[in-house]
Short mmCIF file of C-alpha atoms and ligand atoms in Angstrom, two decimals:
data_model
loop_
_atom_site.label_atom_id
_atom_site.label_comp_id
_atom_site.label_asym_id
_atom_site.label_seq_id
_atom_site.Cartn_x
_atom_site.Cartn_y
_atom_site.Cartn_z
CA UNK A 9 -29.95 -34.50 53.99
CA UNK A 10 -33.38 -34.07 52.73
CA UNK A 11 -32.84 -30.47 51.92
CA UNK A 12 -29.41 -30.65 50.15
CA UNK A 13 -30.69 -33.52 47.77
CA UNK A 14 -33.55 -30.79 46.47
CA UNK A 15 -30.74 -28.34 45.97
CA UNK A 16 -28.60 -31.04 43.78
CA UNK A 17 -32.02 -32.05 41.48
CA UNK A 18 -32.22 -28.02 41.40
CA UNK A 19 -28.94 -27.69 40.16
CA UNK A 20 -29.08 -31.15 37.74
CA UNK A 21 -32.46 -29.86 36.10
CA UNK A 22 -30.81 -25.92 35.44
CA UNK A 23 -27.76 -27.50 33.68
CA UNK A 24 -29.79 -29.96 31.61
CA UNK A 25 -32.19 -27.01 30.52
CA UNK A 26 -29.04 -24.65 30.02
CA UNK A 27 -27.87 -27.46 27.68
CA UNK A 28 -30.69 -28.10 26.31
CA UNK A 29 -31.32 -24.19 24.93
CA UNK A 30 -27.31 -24.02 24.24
CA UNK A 31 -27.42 -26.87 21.96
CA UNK A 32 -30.71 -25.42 20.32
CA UNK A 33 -28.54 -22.13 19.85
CA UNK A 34 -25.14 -23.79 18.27
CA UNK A 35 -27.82 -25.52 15.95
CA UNK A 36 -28.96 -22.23 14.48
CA UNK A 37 -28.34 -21.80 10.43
CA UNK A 38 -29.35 -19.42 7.63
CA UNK A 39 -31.64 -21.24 5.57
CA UNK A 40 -29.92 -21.05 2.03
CA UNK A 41 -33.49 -20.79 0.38
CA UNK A 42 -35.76 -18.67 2.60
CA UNK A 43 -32.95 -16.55 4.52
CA UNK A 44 -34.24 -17.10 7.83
CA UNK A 45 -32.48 -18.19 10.86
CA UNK A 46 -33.43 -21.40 12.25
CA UNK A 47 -32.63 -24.07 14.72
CA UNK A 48 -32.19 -27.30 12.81
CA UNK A 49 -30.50 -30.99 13.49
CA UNK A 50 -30.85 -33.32 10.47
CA UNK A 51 -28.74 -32.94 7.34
CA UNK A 52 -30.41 -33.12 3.78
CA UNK A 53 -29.93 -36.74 3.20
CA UNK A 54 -30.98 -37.44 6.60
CA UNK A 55 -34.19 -35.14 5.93
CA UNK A 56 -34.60 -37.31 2.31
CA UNK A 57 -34.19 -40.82 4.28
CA UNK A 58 -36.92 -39.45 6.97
CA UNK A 59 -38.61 -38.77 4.34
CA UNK A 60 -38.45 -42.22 1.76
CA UNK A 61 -39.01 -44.33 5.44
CA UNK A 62 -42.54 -42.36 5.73
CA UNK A 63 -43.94 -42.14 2.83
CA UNK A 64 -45.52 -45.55 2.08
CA UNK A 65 -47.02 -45.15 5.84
CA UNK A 66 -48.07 -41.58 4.89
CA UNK A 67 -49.86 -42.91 1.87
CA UNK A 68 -51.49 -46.16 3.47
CA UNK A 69 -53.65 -43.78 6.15
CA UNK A 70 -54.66 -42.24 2.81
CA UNK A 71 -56.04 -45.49 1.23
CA UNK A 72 -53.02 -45.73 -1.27
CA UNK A 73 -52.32 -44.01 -4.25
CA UNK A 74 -54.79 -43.57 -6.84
CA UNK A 75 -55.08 -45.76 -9.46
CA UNK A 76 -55.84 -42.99 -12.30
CA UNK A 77 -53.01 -42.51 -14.44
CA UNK A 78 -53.91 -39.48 -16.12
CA UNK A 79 -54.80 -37.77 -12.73
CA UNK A 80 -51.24 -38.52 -11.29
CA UNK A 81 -49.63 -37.76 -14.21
CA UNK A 82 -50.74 -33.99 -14.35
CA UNK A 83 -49.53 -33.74 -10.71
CA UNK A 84 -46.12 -34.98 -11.61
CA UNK A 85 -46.22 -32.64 -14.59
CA UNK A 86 -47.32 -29.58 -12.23
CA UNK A 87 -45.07 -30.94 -9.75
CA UNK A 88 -41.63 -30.68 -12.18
CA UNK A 89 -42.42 -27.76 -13.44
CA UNK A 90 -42.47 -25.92 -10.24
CA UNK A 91 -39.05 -28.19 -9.16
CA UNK A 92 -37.68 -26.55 -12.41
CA UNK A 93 -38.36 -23.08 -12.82
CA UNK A 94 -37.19 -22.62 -9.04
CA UNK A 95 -34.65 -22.63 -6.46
CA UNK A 96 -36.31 -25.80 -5.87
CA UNK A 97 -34.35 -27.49 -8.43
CA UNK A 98 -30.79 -25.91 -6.71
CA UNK A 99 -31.45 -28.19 -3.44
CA UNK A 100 -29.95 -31.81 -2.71
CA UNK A 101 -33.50 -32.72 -2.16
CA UNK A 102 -35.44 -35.95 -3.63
CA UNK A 103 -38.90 -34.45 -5.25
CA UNK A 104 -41.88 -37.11 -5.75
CA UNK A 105 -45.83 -36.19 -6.29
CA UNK A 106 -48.66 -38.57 -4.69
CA UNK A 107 -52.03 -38.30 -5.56
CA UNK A 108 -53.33 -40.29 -2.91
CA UNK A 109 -56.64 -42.18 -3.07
CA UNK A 110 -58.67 -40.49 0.08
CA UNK A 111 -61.79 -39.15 -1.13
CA UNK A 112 -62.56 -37.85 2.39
CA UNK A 113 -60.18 -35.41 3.73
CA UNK A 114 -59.37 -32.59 1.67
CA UNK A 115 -55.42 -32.12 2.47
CA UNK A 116 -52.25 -32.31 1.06
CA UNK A 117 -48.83 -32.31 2.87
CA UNK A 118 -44.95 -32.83 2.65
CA UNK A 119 -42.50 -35.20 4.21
CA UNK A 120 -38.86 -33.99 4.90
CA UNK A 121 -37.02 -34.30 1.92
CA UNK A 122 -39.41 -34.21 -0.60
CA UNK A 123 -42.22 -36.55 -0.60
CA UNK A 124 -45.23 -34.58 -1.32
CA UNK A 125 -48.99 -35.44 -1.43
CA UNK A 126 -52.53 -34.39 -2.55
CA UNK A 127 -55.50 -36.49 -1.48
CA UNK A 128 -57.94 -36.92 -4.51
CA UNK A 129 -60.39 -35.41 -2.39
CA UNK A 130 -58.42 -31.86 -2.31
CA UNK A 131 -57.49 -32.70 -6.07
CA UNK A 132 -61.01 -33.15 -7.25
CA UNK A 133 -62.42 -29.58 -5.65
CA UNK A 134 -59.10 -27.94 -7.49
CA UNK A 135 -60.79 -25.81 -11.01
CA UNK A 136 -57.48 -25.42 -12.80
CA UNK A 137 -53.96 -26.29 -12.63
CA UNK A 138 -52.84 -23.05 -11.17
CA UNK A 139 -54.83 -24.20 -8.18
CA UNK A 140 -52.60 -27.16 -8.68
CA UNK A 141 -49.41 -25.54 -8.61
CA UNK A 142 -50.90 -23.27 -5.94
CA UNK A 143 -50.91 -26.49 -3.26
CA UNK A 144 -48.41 -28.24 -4.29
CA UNK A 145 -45.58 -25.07 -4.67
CA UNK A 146 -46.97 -24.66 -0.99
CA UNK A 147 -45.85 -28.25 0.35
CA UNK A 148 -42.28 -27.62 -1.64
CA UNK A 149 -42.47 -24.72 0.35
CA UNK A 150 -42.23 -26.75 3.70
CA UNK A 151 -39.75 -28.93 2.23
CA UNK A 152 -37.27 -25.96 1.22
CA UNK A 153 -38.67 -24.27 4.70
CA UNK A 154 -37.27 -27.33 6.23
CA UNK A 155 -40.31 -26.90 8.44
CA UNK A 156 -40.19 -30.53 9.52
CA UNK A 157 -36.45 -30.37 10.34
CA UNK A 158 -37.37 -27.44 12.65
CA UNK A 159 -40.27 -29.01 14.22
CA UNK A 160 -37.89 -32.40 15.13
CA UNK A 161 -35.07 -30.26 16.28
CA UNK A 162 -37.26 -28.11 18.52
CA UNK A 163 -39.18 -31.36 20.11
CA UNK A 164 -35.69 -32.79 20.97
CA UNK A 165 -35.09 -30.00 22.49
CA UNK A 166 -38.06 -29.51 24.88
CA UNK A 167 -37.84 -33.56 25.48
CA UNK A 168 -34.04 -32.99 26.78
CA UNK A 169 -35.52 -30.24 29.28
CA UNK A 170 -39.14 -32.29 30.18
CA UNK A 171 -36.19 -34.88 31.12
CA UNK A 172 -34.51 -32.61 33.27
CA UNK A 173 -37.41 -30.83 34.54
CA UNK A 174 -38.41 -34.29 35.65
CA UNK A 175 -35.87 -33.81 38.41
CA UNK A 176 -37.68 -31.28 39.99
CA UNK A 177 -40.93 -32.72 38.57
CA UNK A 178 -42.22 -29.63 36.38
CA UNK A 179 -42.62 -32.21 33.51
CA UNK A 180 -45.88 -31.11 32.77
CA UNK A 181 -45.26 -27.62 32.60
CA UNK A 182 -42.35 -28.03 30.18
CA UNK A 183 -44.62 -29.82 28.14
CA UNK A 184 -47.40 -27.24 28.11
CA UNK A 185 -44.49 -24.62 27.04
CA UNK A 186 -43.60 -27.06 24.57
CA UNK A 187 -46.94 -27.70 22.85
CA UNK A 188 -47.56 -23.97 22.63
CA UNK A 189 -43.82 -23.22 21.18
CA UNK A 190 -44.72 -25.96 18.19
CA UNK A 191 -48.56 -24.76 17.59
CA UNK A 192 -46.38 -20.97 17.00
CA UNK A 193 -44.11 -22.65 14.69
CA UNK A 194 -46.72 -24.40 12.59
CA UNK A 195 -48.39 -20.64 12.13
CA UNK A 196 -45.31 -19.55 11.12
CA UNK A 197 -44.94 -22.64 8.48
CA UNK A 198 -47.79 -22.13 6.97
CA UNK A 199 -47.51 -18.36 5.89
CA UNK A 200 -44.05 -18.90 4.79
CA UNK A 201 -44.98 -21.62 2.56
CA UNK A 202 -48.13 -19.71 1.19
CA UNK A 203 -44.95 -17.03 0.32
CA UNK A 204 -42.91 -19.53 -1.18
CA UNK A 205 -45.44 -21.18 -3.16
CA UNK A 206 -46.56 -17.92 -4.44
CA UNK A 207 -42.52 -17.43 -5.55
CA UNK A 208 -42.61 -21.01 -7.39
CA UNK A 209 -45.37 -20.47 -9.04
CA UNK A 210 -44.63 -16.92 -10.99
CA UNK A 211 -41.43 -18.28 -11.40
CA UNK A 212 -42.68 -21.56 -13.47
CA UNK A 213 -45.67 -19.31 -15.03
CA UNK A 214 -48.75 -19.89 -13.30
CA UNK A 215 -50.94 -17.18 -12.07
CA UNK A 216 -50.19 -16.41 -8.42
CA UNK A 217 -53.79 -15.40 -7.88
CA UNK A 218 -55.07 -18.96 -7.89
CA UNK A 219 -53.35 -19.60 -4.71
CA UNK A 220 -56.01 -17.28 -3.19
CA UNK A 221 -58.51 -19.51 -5.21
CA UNK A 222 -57.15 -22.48 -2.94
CA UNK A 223 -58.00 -20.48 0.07
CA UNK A 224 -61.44 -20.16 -0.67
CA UNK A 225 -61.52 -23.80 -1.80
CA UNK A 226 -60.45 -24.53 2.01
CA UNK A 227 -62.36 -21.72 3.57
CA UNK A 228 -65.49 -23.84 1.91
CA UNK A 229 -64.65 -26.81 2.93
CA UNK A 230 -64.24 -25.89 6.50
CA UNK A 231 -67.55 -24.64 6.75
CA UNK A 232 -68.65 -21.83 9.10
CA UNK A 233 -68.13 -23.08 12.39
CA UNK A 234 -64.66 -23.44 11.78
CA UNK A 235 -62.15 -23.23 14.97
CA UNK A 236 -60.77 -19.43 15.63
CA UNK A 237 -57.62 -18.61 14.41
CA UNK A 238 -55.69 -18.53 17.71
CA UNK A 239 -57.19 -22.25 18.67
CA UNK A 240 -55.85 -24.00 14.96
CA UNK A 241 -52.12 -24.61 14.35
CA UNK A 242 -53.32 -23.36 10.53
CA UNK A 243 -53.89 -19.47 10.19
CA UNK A 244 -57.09 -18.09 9.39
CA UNK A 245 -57.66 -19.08 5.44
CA UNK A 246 -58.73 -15.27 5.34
CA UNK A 247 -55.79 -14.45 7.25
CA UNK A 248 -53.53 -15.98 4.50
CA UNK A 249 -55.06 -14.52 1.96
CA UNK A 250 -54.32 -11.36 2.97
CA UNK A 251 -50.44 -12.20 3.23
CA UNK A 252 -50.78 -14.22 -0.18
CA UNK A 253 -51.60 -10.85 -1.49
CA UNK A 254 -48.49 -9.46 0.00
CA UNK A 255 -46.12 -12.19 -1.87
CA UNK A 256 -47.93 -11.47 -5.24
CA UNK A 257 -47.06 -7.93 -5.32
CA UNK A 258 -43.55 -8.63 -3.57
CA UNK A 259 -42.80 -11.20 -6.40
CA UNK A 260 -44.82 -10.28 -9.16
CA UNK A 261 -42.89 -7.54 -10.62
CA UNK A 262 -39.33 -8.78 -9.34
CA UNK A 263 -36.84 -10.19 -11.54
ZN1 ZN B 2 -48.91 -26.30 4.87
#
């Protein structure tokens, strides 16, 4: 009795994982902006509402927004400009640029949809506006990437197969699969939207090369004992420059 109920939770946790990855496939779609195949769940307007429902949450671990004008001002300015010399501006999505009040960490990010945000302490290491466009053409980047839309789809997926590896109680090593598939996907992330933002940037007339300028701002700011590249979900800053350099010659004297 024993033996044949093993064979049944056998048999329940295969189908669930067999759904799990056959769902995952019928989910695959060319990305209209970056041309690559990907797995992905949530329209556009259900990427923008993700989005709008985050960002004052986003913003609050940040200590606000800034209260300088001026300073949020010129990243709206950068910000548009990049929406409308690009693709960017062909998408259904909702753009908005936060300078955010954290003085501390030195980051900047995107929510689905749109919302994108510097922290003054990343804005006040940038030299020049290119370095400006530079970070924040990256973050559209994930946003047209639909990076985050990826990330949700693919955690759905390895939730519906820890469930059904619970059956035969190999949770755990579902999950360590799991981890390791999203740390590859955030490697991936990155370099494509170091490509894009490249892209954005000649196309709304800043000088690519800056972007490697943000790199080195990063590199800095990391200090030397920073993690190897194989233990951080962000490539190498070196490492990135090397494929920034790649997207400035691939872009620089297309049409
Ligand atoms: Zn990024």
């Amino acid at each position: 009795m024993r033996r044949r109920n093993f064979k049944v939770r056998i048999f329940i946790a295969l189908a669930v994982v067999a759904f799990a990855f056959i769902r995952n496939w019928s989910q695959r779609e060319t990305n209209p902006y970056t041309g690559r195949v990907q797995a992905i769940s949530l329209s556009p307007d259900q990427e923008i509402a993700i989005g709008l429902q985050s960002a004052p949450g986003m913003a609050q671990q940040h200590g606000g927004v800034h209260p300088n004008n001026q300073y949020q001002a010129l990243v709206d300015d950068v910000g548009k400009k990049l929406i409308n010399s690009s693709v960017a501006k062909e998408t259904p999505y909702k753009y908005e640029f936060h300078l955010l009040a954290d003085e501390n960490t030195i980051n900047a990010f995107a929510l689905p949809g749109g919302q994108i945000f510097i922290t003054y302490a990343l804005f006040s290491k940038l030299e020049n506006q290119d370095q400006l466009a530079g970070v924040l053409g990256h973050e559209i980047g994930h946003v047209l990437g639909k990076h985050s839309n990826e990330r949700i789809t693919d955690s759905k997926k390895w939730q519906t197969i820890v469930m059904g590896a619970g059956a035969i109680d190999m949770g755990s090593v579902a999950q360590q699969i799991g981890q390791g598939e999203l740390l590859k996907n955030g490697r991936g992330d990155e370099l494509e939207s170091d490509e894009l933002g490249v892209k954005f940037m000649i196309d709304a007339g800043y000088n690519p090369e800056e972007m490697i300028g943000v790199m080195e701002i990063l590199k800095a700011a990391a200090g030397p004992n920073r993690v190897p590249e194989f233990q951080s979900t962000h490539p190498d800053p070196e490492n990135r420059i090397e494929k920034i350099r790649e997207a400035i010659r691939k872009y620089k004297n297309a049409p």
